[in-house]
Amino acid sequence: MDWKVLYKQKLTTAQEAVKHIPSNCRVVTGHAAAEPTVVVDAMIDNYEQYENVEIVHMVAMGSCGYCRPEMKGHLRHNALFVGSGTREAVNDGRADFSPTFFYEVPKLFKTKLPVDVALIQVSSPDEHGFCSFGISCDFTKPAADKAKIVIAQVNDQMPRTFGDNFIHISEMDYIVEVSRPLLELALPKIGDVEKAIGENCAKLIEDGSTLQLGIGAIPDAVLLSLKNKKDLGIHSEMFSDGVVDLYNLGVINNSKKSIHKGKMIVTFLMGSKKLYDFVNDNPSVEMYPVDYVNNPIVVMKNSNMVSVNSCLQVDLMGQVCAEAIGLKQFSGVGGQVDYVRGVSMSEDGNGKAIIAMPSTASKGKLSRIVPFLDHGSAVTTSRNDVQYIVTEYGIADLKGKSLKQRAAALISIAHPDFRDELSKEYEMRFKESL
Ligand code: COA
């Protein structure tokens, strides 16, 4: 049948579409800035019609109304990553947190967490009836591929991006048309500390490297420090506006990449309209599902691969906590370990996995380099996986180092206010002075 006829048949309102979500089912919503907010909010408005519906999400940037106390018994959130909108509910026991590597999420949707309903947001259809998943391919496309019911919010402001990132009208059950700006990520504040961290990271990044950059002020500060580099490439879980600036300057040209030469490979995008306009109909950017982009055995094929991620605490053995403050879940592993592992497995042996953080937290009151992780904290990157730790005070290369050498290297990049205290711990532990 002509896809245009199908489109008309499936067209409905958000309020009507969400009536087709059954009770006792699992709903996966489109990820991050691609969340189909009109449909998700319609489901939340109608919560009383459902019993026992699980909402699986990762970086939740919408209203997160499914976390409200009155949702009890109707909608319950299962977070694969915790963010500002879901943190309180998870830590109050009103929502759940399920630890998982990002690259394994599509596999979970095939095995342990089968998807009943996918709520997705896509671009307008092209002349063949294909809509692009736009700024989020990640687990959104795999969820739609597996779901029994697909409710699609078709937004003419969603960019059309390339790669394995399309869905045909015939694969959708209900279509809700909207025309509205996408969710945007506020630009992070980059101060002197972040700039110094960025410059230290830049010392480890050679011309011709392929980069993975996490989210936030530190990755953005790293990008600012790369303006004098040449021939950089991108193979990253996500990227934001900073990459656009370096691409336009010709610093990023993907010309030295060992796989996907000439292309930026990414699984989701979060930034401002500038980023969304840049990726629209842009063949230099290709989006693939996260079980490809973040898979360590794909990451390892990139030559001169460098990953830059951040964390909350590092102990003197090099155990990295990036996701919890004590028993309080702050975020999740996301793609951190996917890249730390992929980079250290690099086929060319040149991979560098950087974990970069300010030396202190809570306005300088706490050292992030600590003798022990906070009681109850989770280890995100293990001491066996860890490679470089970078602060504004320098670079600690921990790979192949003994526990004693690691502690000394980490103390040398701690904030000077905390070095005496850490040195006392060193003396007690290793029976010698630093
Ligand atoms: N003890 C107490 N509070 C701490 C702390 C600690 N050890 N470390 C940080 N904090 C506080 C900070 O002071 C800050 O609070 P404030 O804003 O009131 O000052 C808050 O916690 C957030 O810390 P910050 O370091 O600014 O967080 P961030 O937004 O830069 O995010 C991570 C850092 C590590 C949470 C984030 O990068 C993450 O979730 N990483 C894991 C996932 C990942 O790496 N994915 C890879 C690709 S996206």
Coordinates of C-alpha atoms and ligand atoms in Angstrom, one line a residue:
M1 CA 0.0 0.0 0.0
D2 CA 1.1 3.6 -0.7
W3 CA 2.8 4.8 2.5
K4 CA 0.9 8.1 2.3
V5 CA -2.4 6.1 2.7
L6 CA -0.9 4.2 5.6
Y7 CA 0.3 7.5 7.2
K8 CA -3.2 8.9 7.1
Q9 CA -4.7 5.7 8.5
K10 CA -2.3 5.7 11.5
L11 CA -2.5 9.4 12.2
T12 CA -4.1 10.1 15.6
T13 CA -3.8 12.4 18.6
A14 CA -1.5 11.8 21.5
Q15 CA -4.5 11.3 23.9
E16 CA -5.9 8.6 21.6
A17 CA -2.6 6.9 20.9
V18 CA -1.7 6.3 24.6
K19 CA -5.1 4.5 25.1
H20 CA -3.4 1.6 23.2
I21 CA -0.8 1.2 26.0
P22 CA -2.0 -1.9 27.9
S23 CA -1.6 -2.4 31.6
N24 CA 1.1 -4.8 32.9
C25 CA 3.5 -3.9 30.2
R26 CA 7.0 -2.4 29.6
V27 CA 7.2 0.9 27.8
V28 CA 10.6 2.2 26.4
T29 CA 10.7 5.9 25.6
G30 CA 12.9 7.6 23.0
H31 CA 16.2 8.7 24.5
A32 CA 17.5 12.0 25.8
A33 CA 16.7 15.1 23.7
A34 CA 14.7 12.8 21.3
E35 CA 12.1 12.0 24.0
P36 CA 8.6 12.2 22.3
T37 CA 7.5 14.6 25.1
V38 CA 3.9 15.1 23.7
V39 CA 3.2 11.4 23.8
V40 CA 5.0 10.7 27.1
D41 CA 3.1 13.6 28.8
A42 CA -0.2 12.3 27.4
M43 CA 0.6 8.9 29.0
I44 CA 1.4 10.6 32.3
D45 CA -1.9 12.6 32.1
N46 CA -3.8 9.4 31.6
Y47 CA -1.9 7.4 34.3
E48 CA -5.1 6.3 36.1
Q49 CA -6.0 4.1 33.1
Y50 CA -2.9 1.9 33.6
E51 CA -1.9 -0.6 36.1
N52 CA 1.7 -1.7 36.6
V53 CA 3.3 -0.2 33.6
E54 CA 7.1 0.0 33.7
I55 CA 8.8 3.0 32.0
V56 CA 12.3 2.3 30.9
H57 CA 14.5 5.3 30.1
M58 CA 18.1 6.4 30.3
V59 CA 19.0 10.1 30.1
A60 CA 15.5 11.5 30.8
M61 CA 15.2 15.1 29.7
G62 CA 11.5 15.5 29.6
S63 CA 9.0 16.2 32.5
C64 CA 9.7 12.8 34.2
G65 CA 6.1 13.0 35.5
Y66 CA 6.1 9.2 35.7
C67 CA 8.2 9.6 38.8
R68 CA 5.6 11.5 40.8
P69 CA 4.3 9.9 44.0
E70 CA 0.7 9.6 42.7
M71 CA 1.9 7.3 39.9
K72 CA 2.3 4.5 42.4
G73 CA 0.6 1.3 41.1
H74 CA 0.1 2.9 37.7
L75 CA 3.5 3.9 36.2
R76 CA 6.9 3.0 37.7
H77 CA 10.2 4.2 36.3
N78 CA 13.1 1.8 35.8
A79 CA 16.1 4.0 35.1
L80 CA 19.1 2.6 33.2
F81 CA 20.9 6.0 34.0
V82 CA 19.8 8.6 36.6
G83 CA 19.6 12.3 35.9
S84 CA 18.3 15.4 37.6
G85 CA 14.7 14.6 36.8
T86 CA 14.8 11.1 38.2
R87 CA 17.4 11.2 40.9
E88 CA 15.1 12.0 43.8
A89 CA 12.6 9.3 42.8
V90 CA 15.3 6.6 42.5
N91 CA 16.9 7.5 45.8
D92 CA 13.5 7.8 47.6
G93 CA 12.5 4.3 46.4
R94 CA 9.7 5.5 44.1
A95 CA 11.7 4.4 41.0
D96 CA 14.2 1.7 40.3
F97 CA 17.7 1.8 39.0
S98 CA 19.1 -1.1 36.9
P99 CA 22.9 -1.1 36.3
T100 CA 23.9 -1.8 32.8
F101 CA 26.6 -1.0 30.2
F102 CA 25.1 1.2 27.6
Y103 CA 26.2 -1.0 24.7
E104 CA 24.2 -3.9 26.3
V105 CA 20.9 -2.1 26.4
P106 CA 19.6 -3.4 23.0
K107 CA 20.5 -6.9 24.1
L108 CA 18.5 -6.5 27.3
F109 CA 15.5 -5.5 25.2
K110 CA 15.9 -8.8 23.4
T111 CA 16.4 -10.9 26.5
K112 CA 15.7 -9.8 30.1
L113 CA 13.6 -6.6 29.4
P114 CA 11.4 -7.4 26.4
V115 CA 9.7 -4.3 25.0
D116 CA 6.0 -4.1 24.7
V117 CA 5.6 -0.5 23.6
A118 CA 8.1 1.9 22.1
L119 CA 7.3 5.7 22.3
I120 CA 9.6 7.3 19.7
Q121 CA 10.2 10.7 18.1
V122 CA 11.2 10.8 14.4
S123 CA 11.6 13.1 11.5
S124 CA 9.0 13.7 8.8
P125 CA 8.9 10.9 6.2
D126 CA 11.0 11.2 3.1
E127 CA 9.6 10.5 -0.4
H128 CA 9.9 6.7 0.2
G129 CA 8.1 6.8 3.6
F130 CA 11.1 6.5 5.8
C131 CA 11.5 8.6 8.9
S132 CA 14.9 9.2 10.6
F133 CA 15.4 8.7 14.3
G134 CA 17.3 12.0 14.1
I135 CA 19.3 12.7 17.2
S136 CA 18.9 9.4 19.0
C137 CA 19.5 6.0 17.4
D138 CA 21.1 4.4 20.5
F139 CA 18.6 2.0 22.1
T140 CA 15.6 3.9 20.5
K141 CA 15.8 2.2 17.2
P142 CA 16.5 -1.3 18.7
A143 CA 13.5 -0.8 21.0
A144 CA 11.2 0.2 18.1
D145 CA 12.5 -2.8 16.2
K146 CA 11.5 -5.2 19.0
A147 CA 8.3 -3.5 20.4
K148 CA 4.9 -5.0 19.8
I149 CA 3.4 -1.5 19.6
V150 CA 5.2 1.6 18.2
I151 CA 3.8 5.0 18.8
A152 CA 5.7 7.6 16.8
Q153 CA 5.7 11.3 17.4
V154 CA 6.5 12.7 13.9
N155 CA 8.2 16.1 14.3
D156 CA 9.1 18.1 11.2
Q157 CA 11.8 19.8 13.4
M158 CA 13.6 16.5 14.1
P159 CA 16.7 16.5 11.8
R160 CA 17.2 13.8 9.2
T161 CA 20.4 12.0 10.0
F162 CA 22.0 9.1 8.2
G163 CA 23.4 5.7 9.1
D164 CA 21.3 2.7 10.3
N165 CA 18.8 5.2 11.6
F166 CA 15.5 4.9 9.8
I167 CA 12.0 3.5 10.3
H168 CA 9.3 3.0 7.7
I169 CA 5.8 4.3 8.2
S170 CA 4.6 0.6 7.8
E171 CA 6.5 -0.3 11.0
M172 CA 4.6 2.3 13.1
D173 CA 1.2 1.6 14.7
Y174 CA 0.1 5.1 15.7
I175 CA 1.4 8.4 14.4
V176 CA 1.1 11.7 16.3
E177 CA 2.2 14.7 14.3
V178 CA 3.8 17.7 16.0
S179 CA 5.9 20.6 15.0
R180 CA 8.0 21.8 18.0
P181 CA 11.6 22.5 18.8
L182 CA 13.6 19.7 20.3
L183 CA 14.8 19.6 23.9
E184 CA 18.2 21.4 24.2
L185 CA 21.1 20.9 26.5
A186 CA 22.2 24.0 28.4
L187 CA 25.8 24.9 27.6
P188 CA 28.1 24.0 30.5
K189 CA 30.1 26.7 32.3
I190 CA 33.8 26.3 31.6
G191 CA 35.9 28.0 34.3
D192 CA 39.7 28.0 34.9
V193 CA 39.7 24.6 36.5
E194 CA 37.9 23.0 33.5
K195 CA 40.2 24.9 31.1
A196 CA 43.3 23.5 32.9
I197 CA 41.9 20.0 32.8
G198 CA 41.2 20.4 29.1
E199 CA 44.8 21.5 28.4
N200 CA 46.1 18.5 30.3
C201 CA 43.9 16.2 28.3
A202 CA 45.0 17.9 25.1
K203 CA 48.6 16.9 25.9
L204 CA 47.6 13.3 25.5
I205 CA 45.7 13.8 22.2
E206 CA 47.9 13.6 19.1
D207 CA 47.1 14.7 15.6
G208 CA 45.1 12.1 13.8
S209 CA 43.4 10.7 16.9
T210 CA 39.8 9.5 17.0
L211 CA 37.9 10.8 19.9
Q212 CA 35.1 9.8 22.2
L213 CA 33.9 12.6 24.5
G214 CA 31.4 12.3 27.3
I215 CA 28.9 15.0 28.3
G216 CA 29.5 18.2 30.2
A217 CA 32.0 20.9 31.0
I218 CA 35.1 18.8 30.9
P219 CA 34.6 17.3 27.4
D220 CA 33.7 20.7 26.2
A221 CA 36.8 22.2 27.7
V222 CA 38.9 19.5 26.1
L223 CA 37.5 20.4 22.7
L224 CA 38.4 24.1 23.3
S225 CA 42.0 23.0 23.9
L226 CA 42.2 21.1 20.6
K227 CA 42.0 24.1 18.2
N228 CA 45.7 23.7 17.1
K229 CA 45.4 19.9 16.4
K230 CA 45.0 18.4 13.0
D231 CA 43.0 15.6 11.4
L232 CA 41.0 14.5 14.4
G233 CA 38.1 12.1 14.0
I234 CA 35.0 11.3 16.0
H235 CA 33.7 7.8 17.1
S236 CA 31.6 8.7 20.2
E237 CA 28.6 7.7 22.1
M238 CA 27.4 11.3 21.8
F239 CA 28.6 14.7 21.0
S240 CA 27.5 18.3 21.4
D241 CA 28.0 21.8 20.0
G242 CA 31.8 21.8 20.6
V243 CA 32.4 19.3 17.9
V244 CA 30.6 21.5 15.4
D245 CA 33.0 24.3 16.1
L246 CA 36.1 22.1 15.6
Y247 CA 34.6 20.6 12.4
N248 CA 34.0 24.0 11.0
L249 CA 37.6 25.0 11.8
G250 CA 38.8 21.9 9.9
V251 CA 40.4 20.4 13.0
I252 CA 38.0 17.5 12.9
N253 CA 38.0 16.0 9.3
N254 CA 37.9 12.3 10.1
S255 CA 40.6 11.8 7.4
K256 CA 42.8 9.5 9.5
K257 CA 40.1 7.2 10.8
S258 CA 40.8 3.5 10.4
I259 CA 37.1 2.7 10.2
H260 CA 34.3 4.9 8.8
K261 CA 36.9 7.2 7.2
G262 CA 35.5 10.6 6.5
K263 CA 32.5 10.1 8.9
M264 CA 31.7 11.1 12.4
I265 CA 30.1 8.0 14.1
V266 CA 27.8 8.6 17.0
T267 CA 24.8 7.0 18.7
F268 CA 23.0 10.1 20.1
L269 CA 23.3 13.9 20.1
M270 CA 22.5 16.5 22.7
G271 CA 23.1 20.2 22.3
S272 CA 21.6 23.3 21.0
K273 CA 19.7 24.0 17.7
K274 CA 23.1 24.8 16.2
L275 CA 24.0 21.1 16.6
Y276 CA 20.7 19.9 15.3
D277 CA 20.9 22.1 12.2
F278 CA 24.5 20.9 11.6
V279 CA 23.6 17.2 11.6
N280 CA 20.4 17.7 9.4
D281 CA 20.9 16.0 6.0
N282 CA 24.7 15.9 6.7
P283 CA 26.4 12.9 5.2
S284 CA 29.5 13.4 7.3
V285 CA 27.6 12.2 10.4
E286 CA 26.3 8.7 10.7
M287 CA 24.2 7.3 13.6
Y288 CA 24.1 3.6 14.5
P289 CA 22.6 1.7 17.4
V290 CA 24.6 1.7 20.6
D291 CA 25.3 -2.0 20.5
Y292 CA 27.5 -1.2 17.4
V293 CA 28.9 2.3 18.3
N294 CA 29.8 1.6 21.9
N295 CA 30.7 -2.1 21.5
P296 CA 34.3 -2.5 22.7
I297 CA 35.1 -4.7 19.8
V298 CA 34.1 -2.0 17.4
V299 CA 35.8 0.8 19.4
M300 CA 39.0 -1.2 19.4
K301 CA 39.2 -1.1 15.6
N302 CA 39.8 2.7 15.7
S303 CA 43.4 3.7 15.5
N304 CA 44.8 6.3 17.9
M305 CA 41.5 6.2 19.8
V306 CA 41.2 8.5 22.8
S307 CA 38.2 8.5 25.2
V308 CA 37.5 11.3 27.7
N309 CA 35.0 10.7 30.5
S310 CA 34.5 12.2 33.9
C311 CA 33.9 10.9 37.4
L312 CA 33.0 11.8 41.0
Q313 CA 35.8 10.1 43.0
V314 CA 38.9 8.0 42.6
D315 CA 40.5 6.1 45.4
L316 CA 44.2 5.6 45.9
M317 CA 44.1 2.2 44.1
G318 CA 42.7 3.9 41.0
Q319 CA 39.1 2.6 41.4
V320 CA 36.8 5.1 39.7
C321 CA 33.3 6.0 40.9
A322 CA 31.4 8.0 38.2
E323 CA 27.9 7.3 39.3
A324 CA 27.2 7.3 43.0
I325 CA 27.9 9.4 46.1
G326 CA 27.8 6.7 48.8
L327 CA 24.6 4.8 48.4
K328 CA 23.0 7.7 46.5
Q329 CA 22.8 6.8 42.8
F330 CA 23.9 10.0 40.9
S331 CA 24.0 8.8 37.3
G332 CA 25.1 5.5 35.8
V333 CA 28.0 3.9 34.0
G334 CA 26.6 5.0 30.6
G335 CA 29.2 4.3 28.0
Q336 CA 32.2 5.0 30.2
V337 CA 33.4 1.4 30.5
D338 CA 32.4 0.5 26.9
Y339 CA 35.1 3.0 25.9
V340 CA 37.6 2.4 28.6
R341 CA 37.6 -1.3 27.6
G342 CA 37.4 -0.7 23.8
V343 CA 40.2 1.8 23.9
S344 CA 42.5 -0.4 26.0
M345 CA 41.8 -3.3 23.6
S346 CA 42.9 -1.1 20.7
E347 CA 44.2 -3.1 17.8
D348 CA 47.0 -0.6 17.2
G349 CA 48.0 -0.6 20.9
N350 CA 47.8 3.3 20.9
G351 CA 44.5 3.7 22.7
K352 CA 44.3 6.1 25.6
A353 CA 41.4 6.1 28.1
I354 CA 41.2 9.3 30.0
I355 CA 39.1 9.9 33.1
A356 CA 39.2 13.7 33.8
M357 CA 37.8 15.5 36.9
P358 CA 38.3 18.6 39.0
S359 CA 40.5 17.7 42.0
T360 CA 37.8 18.9 44.4
A361 CA 34.0 18.8 44.8
S362 CA 31.5 20.9 46.8
K363 CA 33.2 24.2 46.2
G364 CA 36.7 22.9 47.2
K365 CA 35.6 21.4 50.5
L366 CA 36.1 17.8 49.4
S367 CA 39.0 16.0 47.6
R368 CA 37.8 13.8 44.8
I369 CA 41.0 11.8 45.2
V370 CA 40.3 9.8 48.4
P371 CA 41.9 7.0 50.4
F372 CA 38.6 5.0 50.1
L373 CA 35.5 5.5 48.0
D374 CA 32.5 6.7 50.0
H375 CA 30.8 3.9 52.0
G376 CA 28.3 2.3 49.6
S377 CA 29.6 3.8 46.4
A378 CA 29.8 1.7 43.3
V379 CA 33.0 1.1 41.3
T380 CA 32.4 2.3 37.8
T381 CA 35.8 1.7 36.2
S382 CA 37.8 -0.9 38.0
R383 CA 41.4 -0.5 39.0
N384 CA 42.2 -3.2 36.4
D385 CA 40.7 -1.1 33.6
V386 CA 41.8 2.4 34.6
Q387 CA 44.4 4.1 32.5
Y388 CA 44.9 8.0 32.8
I389 CA 43.4 10.1 35.5
V390 CA 43.6 13.8 34.8
T391 CA 42.9 16.8 37.0
E392 CA 43.8 20.5 36.7
Y393 CA 47.1 19.6 38.5
G394 CA 48.3 17.1 35.9
I395 CA 48.1 13.5 34.5
A396 CA 48.4 10.3 36.4
D397 CA 49.2 7.3 34.2
L398 CA 48.1 4.3 36.2
K399 CA 48.3 1.4 33.7
G400 CA 51.0 -1.1 34.7
K401 CA 51.7 0.7 38.0
S402 CA 51.8 -0.9 41.4
L403 CA 49.4 0.1 44.1
K404 CA 52.2 2.2 45.7
Q405 CA 53.1 3.9 42.4
R406 CA 49.4 4.6 41.7
A407 CA 48.9 6.2 45.1
A408 CA 51.9 8.4 44.6
A409 CA 50.8 9.4 41.1
L410 CA 47.3 10.2 42.2
I411 CA 48.5 12.3 45.2
S412 CA 50.7 14.3 42.9
I413 CA 47.6 15.5 41.0
A414 CA 45.3 16.0 44.0
H415 CA 44.5 19.5 45.2
P416 CA 47.4 20.8 47.3
D417 CA 45.1 21.3 50.3
F418 CA 44.5 17.6 50.5
R419 CA 48.0 16.2 49.7
D420 CA 49.2 16.1 53.3
E421 CA 46.2 14.1 54.4
L422 CA 46.6 11.7 51.5
S423 CA 50.3 11.4 52.1
K424 CA 49.6 10.3 55.7
E425 CA 47.4 7.5 54.3
Y426 CA 50.2 6.6 51.9
E427 CA 52.7 6.3 54.7
M428 CA 50.3 4.1 56.8
R429 CA 49.5 1.9 53.8
F430 CA 53.0 1.5 52.3
K431 CA 55.1 1.9 55.5
E432 CA 57.3 4.6 53.9
S433 CA 57.0 8.3 53.3
L434 CA 56.3 9.9 50.0
Ligands
COA1 N1 31.2 13.9 47.1 C1 30.2 14.8 47.2 N2 29.7 15.5 46.2 C2 30.3 15.4 45.0 C3 31.4 14.6 44.8 C4 31.8 13.8 45.9 N3 32.9 13.0 45.7 N4 31.7 14.7 43.5 C5 30.9 15.5 43.0 N5 30.1 16.0 43.9 C6 29.0 17.0 43.7 C7 29.6 18.2 42.9 O1 30.2 19.2 43.8 C8 28.4 18.8 42.2 O2 27.6 19.5 43.1 P1 27.5 21.1 43.0 O3 27.0 21.3 41.6 O4 26.5 21.4 44.0 O5 28.8 21.6 43.2 C9 27.6 17.5 41.8 O6 28.1 16.5 42.8 C10 27.9 17.0 40.4 O7 29.3 16.8 40.2 P2 30.0 17.2 38.9 O8 31.4 16.6 38.9 O9 29.8 18.6 38.5 O10 29.1 16.4 37.9 P3 29.0 16.4 36.3 O11 27.7 17.0 36.0 O12 30.2 17.0 35.7 O13 29.0 14.9 36.0 C11 29.6 12.6 36.2 C12 30.0 14.0 36.3 C13 30.8 11.7 36.6 C14 28.5 12.3 37.2 C15 29.1 12.3 34.8 O14 30.1 12.5 33.9 C16 28.6 10.8 34.6 O15 27.5 10.5 35.0 N6 29.5 9.9 34.2 C17 29.3 8.5 34.0 C18 28.8 8.2 32.7 C19 29.8 8.4 31.6 O16 30.9 8.6 31.8 N7 29.3 8.3 30.4 C20 30.2 8.4 29.2 C21 29.7 9.2 28.1 S1 28.3 10.3 28.2

